[in-house]
mmCIF file of C-alpha atoms in Angstrom:
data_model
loop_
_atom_site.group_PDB
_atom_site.id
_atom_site.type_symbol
_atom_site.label_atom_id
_atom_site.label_comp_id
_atom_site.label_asym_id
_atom_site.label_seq_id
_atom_site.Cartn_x
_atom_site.Cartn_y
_atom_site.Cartn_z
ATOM 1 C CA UNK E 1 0.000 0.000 0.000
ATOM 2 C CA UNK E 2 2.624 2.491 0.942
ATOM 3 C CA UNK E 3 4.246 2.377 -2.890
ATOM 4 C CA UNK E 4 0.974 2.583 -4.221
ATOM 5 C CA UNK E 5 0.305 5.609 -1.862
ATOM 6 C CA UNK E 6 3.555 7.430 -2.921
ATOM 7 C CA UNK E 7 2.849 6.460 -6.881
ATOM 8 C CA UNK E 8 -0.718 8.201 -6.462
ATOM 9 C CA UNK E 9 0.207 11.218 -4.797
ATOM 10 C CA UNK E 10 3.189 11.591 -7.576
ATOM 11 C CA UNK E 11 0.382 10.900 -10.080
ATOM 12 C CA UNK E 12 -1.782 13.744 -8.408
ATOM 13 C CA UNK E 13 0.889 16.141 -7.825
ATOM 14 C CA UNK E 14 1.395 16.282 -12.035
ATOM 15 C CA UNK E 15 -2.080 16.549 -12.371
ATOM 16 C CA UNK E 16 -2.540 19.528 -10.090
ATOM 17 C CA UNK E 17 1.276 20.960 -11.645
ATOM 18 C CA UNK E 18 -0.594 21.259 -14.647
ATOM 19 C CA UNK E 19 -3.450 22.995 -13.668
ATOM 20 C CA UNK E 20 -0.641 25.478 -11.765
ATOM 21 C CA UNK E 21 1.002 25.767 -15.529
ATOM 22 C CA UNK E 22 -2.048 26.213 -17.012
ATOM 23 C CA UNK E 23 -3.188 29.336 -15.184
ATOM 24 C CA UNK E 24 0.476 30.128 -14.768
ATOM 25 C CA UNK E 25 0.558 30.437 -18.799
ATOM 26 C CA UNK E 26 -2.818 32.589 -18.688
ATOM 27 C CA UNK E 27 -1.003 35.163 -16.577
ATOM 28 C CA UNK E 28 2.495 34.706 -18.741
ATOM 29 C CA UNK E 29 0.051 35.795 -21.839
ATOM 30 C CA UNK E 30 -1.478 38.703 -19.795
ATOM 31 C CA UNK E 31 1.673 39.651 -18.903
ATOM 32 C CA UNK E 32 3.543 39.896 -22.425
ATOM 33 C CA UNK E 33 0.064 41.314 -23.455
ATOM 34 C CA UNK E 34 0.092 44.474 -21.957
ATOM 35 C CA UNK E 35 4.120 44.331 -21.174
ATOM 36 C CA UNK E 36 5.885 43.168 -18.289
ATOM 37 C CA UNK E 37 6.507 46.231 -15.468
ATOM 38 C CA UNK E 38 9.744 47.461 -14.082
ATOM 39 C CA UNK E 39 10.025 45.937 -10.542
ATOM 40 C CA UNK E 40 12.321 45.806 -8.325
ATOM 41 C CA UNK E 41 12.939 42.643 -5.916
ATOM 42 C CA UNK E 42 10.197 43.857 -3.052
ATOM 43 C CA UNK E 43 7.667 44.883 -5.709
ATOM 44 C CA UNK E 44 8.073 42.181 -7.959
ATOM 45 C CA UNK E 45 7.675 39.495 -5.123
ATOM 46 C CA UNK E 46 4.712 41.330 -3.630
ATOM 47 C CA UNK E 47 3.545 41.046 -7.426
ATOM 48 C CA UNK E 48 4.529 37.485 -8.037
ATOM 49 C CA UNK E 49 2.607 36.671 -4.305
ATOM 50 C CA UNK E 50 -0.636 38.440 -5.466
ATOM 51 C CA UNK E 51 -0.921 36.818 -8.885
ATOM 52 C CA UNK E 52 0.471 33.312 -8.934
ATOM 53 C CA UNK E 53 1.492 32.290 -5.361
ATOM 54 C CA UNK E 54 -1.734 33.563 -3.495
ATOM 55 C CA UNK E 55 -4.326 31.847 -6.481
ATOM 56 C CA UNK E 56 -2.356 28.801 -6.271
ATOM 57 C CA UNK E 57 -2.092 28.225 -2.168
ATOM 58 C CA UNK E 58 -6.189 29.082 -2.400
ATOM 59 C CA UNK E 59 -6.705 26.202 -4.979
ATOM 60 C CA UNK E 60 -5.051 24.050 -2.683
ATOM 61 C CA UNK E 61 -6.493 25.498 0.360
ATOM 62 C CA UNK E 62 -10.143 25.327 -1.014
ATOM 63 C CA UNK E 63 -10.284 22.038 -2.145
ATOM 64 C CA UNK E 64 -8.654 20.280 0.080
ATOM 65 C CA UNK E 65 -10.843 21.923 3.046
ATOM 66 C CA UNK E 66 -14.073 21.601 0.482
ATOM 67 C CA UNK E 67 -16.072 19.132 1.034
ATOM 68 C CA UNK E 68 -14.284 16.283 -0.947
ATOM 69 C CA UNK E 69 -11.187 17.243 0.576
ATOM 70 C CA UNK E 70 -9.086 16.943 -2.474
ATOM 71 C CA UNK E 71 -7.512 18.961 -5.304
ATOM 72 C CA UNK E 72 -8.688 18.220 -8.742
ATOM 73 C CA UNK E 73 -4.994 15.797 -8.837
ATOM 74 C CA UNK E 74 -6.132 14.145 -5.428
ATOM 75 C CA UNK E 75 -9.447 13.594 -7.042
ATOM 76 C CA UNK E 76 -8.336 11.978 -10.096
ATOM 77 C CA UNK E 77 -6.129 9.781 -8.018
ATOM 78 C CA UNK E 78 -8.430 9.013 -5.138
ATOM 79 C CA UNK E 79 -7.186 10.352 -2.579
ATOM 80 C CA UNK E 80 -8.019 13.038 -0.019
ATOM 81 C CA UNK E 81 -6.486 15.225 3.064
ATOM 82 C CA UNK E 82 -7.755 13.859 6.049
ATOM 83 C CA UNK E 83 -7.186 16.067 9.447
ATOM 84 C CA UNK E 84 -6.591 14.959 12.712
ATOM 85 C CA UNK E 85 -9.222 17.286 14.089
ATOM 86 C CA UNK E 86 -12.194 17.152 10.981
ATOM 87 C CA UNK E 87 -13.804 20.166 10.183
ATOM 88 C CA UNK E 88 -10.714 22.714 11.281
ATOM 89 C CA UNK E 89 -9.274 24.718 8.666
ATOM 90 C CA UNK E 90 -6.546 25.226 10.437
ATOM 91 C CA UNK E 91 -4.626 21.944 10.211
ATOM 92 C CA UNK E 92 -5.587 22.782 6.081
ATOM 93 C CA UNK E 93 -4.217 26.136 6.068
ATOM 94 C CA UNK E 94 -1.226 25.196 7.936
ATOM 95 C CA UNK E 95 -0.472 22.172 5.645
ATOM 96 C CA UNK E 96 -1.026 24.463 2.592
ATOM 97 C CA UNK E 97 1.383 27.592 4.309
ATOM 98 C CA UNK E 98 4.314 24.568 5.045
ATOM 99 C CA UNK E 99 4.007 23.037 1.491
ATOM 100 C CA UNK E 100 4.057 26.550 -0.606
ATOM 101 C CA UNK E 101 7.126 28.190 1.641
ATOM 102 C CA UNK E 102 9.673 26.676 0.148
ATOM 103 C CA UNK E 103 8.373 27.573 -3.103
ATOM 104 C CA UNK E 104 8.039 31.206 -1.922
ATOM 105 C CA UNK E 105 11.048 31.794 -0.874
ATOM 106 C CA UNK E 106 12.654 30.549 -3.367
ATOM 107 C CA UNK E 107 10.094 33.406 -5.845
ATOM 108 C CA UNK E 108 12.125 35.614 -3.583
ATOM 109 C CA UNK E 109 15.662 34.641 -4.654
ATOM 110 C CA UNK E 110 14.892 34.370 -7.970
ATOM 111 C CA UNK E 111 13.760 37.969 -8.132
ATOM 112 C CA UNK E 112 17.039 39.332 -5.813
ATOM 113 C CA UNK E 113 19.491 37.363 -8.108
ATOM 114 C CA UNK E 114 18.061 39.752 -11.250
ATOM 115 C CA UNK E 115 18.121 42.358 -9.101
ATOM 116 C CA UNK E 116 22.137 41.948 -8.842
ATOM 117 C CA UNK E 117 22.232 41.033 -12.246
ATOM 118 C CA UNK E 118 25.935 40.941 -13.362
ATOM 119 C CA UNK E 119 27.150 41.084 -9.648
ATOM 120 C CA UNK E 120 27.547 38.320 -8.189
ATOM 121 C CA UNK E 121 24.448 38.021 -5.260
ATOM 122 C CA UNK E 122 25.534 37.915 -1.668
ATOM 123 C CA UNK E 123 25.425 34.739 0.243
ATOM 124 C CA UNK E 124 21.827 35.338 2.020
ATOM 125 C CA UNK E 125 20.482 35.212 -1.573
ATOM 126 C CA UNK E 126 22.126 32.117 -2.110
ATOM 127 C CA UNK E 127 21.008 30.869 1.355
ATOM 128 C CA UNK E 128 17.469 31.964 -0.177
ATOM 129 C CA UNK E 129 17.896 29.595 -3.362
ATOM 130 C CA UNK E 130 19.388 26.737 -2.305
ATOM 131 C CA UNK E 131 17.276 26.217 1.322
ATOM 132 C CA UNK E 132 13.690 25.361 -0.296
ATOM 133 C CA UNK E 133 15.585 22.814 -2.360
ATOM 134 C CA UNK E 134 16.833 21.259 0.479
ATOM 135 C CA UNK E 135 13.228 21.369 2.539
ATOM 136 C CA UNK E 136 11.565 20.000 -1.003
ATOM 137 C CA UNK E 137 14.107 17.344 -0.417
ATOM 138 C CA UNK E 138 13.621 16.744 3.123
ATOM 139 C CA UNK E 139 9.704 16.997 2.263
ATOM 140 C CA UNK E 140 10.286 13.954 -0.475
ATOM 141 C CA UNK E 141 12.170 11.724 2.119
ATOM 142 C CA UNK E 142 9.351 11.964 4.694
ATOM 143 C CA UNK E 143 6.494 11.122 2.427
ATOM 144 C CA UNK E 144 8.398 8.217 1.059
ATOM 145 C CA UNK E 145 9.408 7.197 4.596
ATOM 146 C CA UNK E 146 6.115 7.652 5.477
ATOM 147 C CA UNK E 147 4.898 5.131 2.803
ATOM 148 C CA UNK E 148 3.454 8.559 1.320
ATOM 149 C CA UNK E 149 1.030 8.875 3.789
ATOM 150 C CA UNK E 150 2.506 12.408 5.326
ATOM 151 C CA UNK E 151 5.413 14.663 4.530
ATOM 152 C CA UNK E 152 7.126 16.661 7.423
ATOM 153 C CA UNK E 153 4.720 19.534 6.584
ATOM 154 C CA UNK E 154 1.912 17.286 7.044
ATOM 155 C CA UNK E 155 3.374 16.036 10.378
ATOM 156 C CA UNK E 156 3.158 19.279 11.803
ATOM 157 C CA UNK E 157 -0.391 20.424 10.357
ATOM 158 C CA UNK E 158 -1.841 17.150 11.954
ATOM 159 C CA UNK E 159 -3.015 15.960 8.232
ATOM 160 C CA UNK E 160 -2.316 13.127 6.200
ATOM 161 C CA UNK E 161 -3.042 11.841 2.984
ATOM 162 C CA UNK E 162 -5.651 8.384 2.318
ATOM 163 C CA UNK E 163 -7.191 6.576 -0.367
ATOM 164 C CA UNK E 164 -10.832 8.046 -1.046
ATOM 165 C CA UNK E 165 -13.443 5.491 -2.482
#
């Protein structure tokens, strides 16, 4: 069961990664549309936040604490978020926070490494790149040691992830 756990939530992770590129390609169009702005590195993460981090930690957040309890992925795979105290949206909100910082912060050193451009970016920038990597990693040994039942961030948001009929 645990293989078959891990497989499925792969499986439903590329599912949901393509409804993230999807709408992720709808703002890209927008964008080039009516021509990207100047930003600098606070601005253009407060922009990147507001128009593809924030839509994408609500999908998440709103189906998995809807009443199926599942992204559209989760759905197609058959599984759903189950939380140790039903009907909280905390333990949701928390699991959804845990899972999409990594991916956040590294938005944020992305946008400070163009703002050095040619210069070579101090060390906290680095620090800024190369962490989530490391807690994606750390996130990817815990599921599978968990026979994909819960990664660390699920661990500490008191949720897990079962097979839905």
């Amino acid at each position: 069961m645990g293989r078959s756990l891990i497989l499925r939530r792969i499986a439903a992770f590329l599912v949901d990664y393509l409804v993230i590129i999807g709408y992720a390609l709808a703002v890209l169009g927008i964008t080039l549309t009516v021509g990207p702005p100047a930003l600098g590195p606070v601005s253009g993460q407060f922009v990147g936040f507001a128009t593809l981090t924030l839509p994408v930690f609500l999908y998440f957040f709103l189906t998995e604490r809807g009443p199926r309890r599942a992204t559209l992925g989760k759905r197609v795979m058959h599984l759903r978020v189950e939380a140790a105290a039903e009907g909280t949206r905390g333990n949701i909100l928390l699991r959804n926070v845990l899972k999409l910082l990594p991916w956040e912060v590294a938005h944020a050193g992305v946008h400070w490494v163009r703002h050095f451009g040619d210069e070579a970016p101090p060390t906290w920038v680095w620090v800024l790149l190369v962490a989530p990597q490391l807690i994606m990693l750390t996130y990817l040994i815990g599921m599978a040691a968990s026979g994909g039942a819960r990664a660390p961030y699920d661990r500490l948001a008191g949720t897990s992830i079962v097979r839905s009929p």
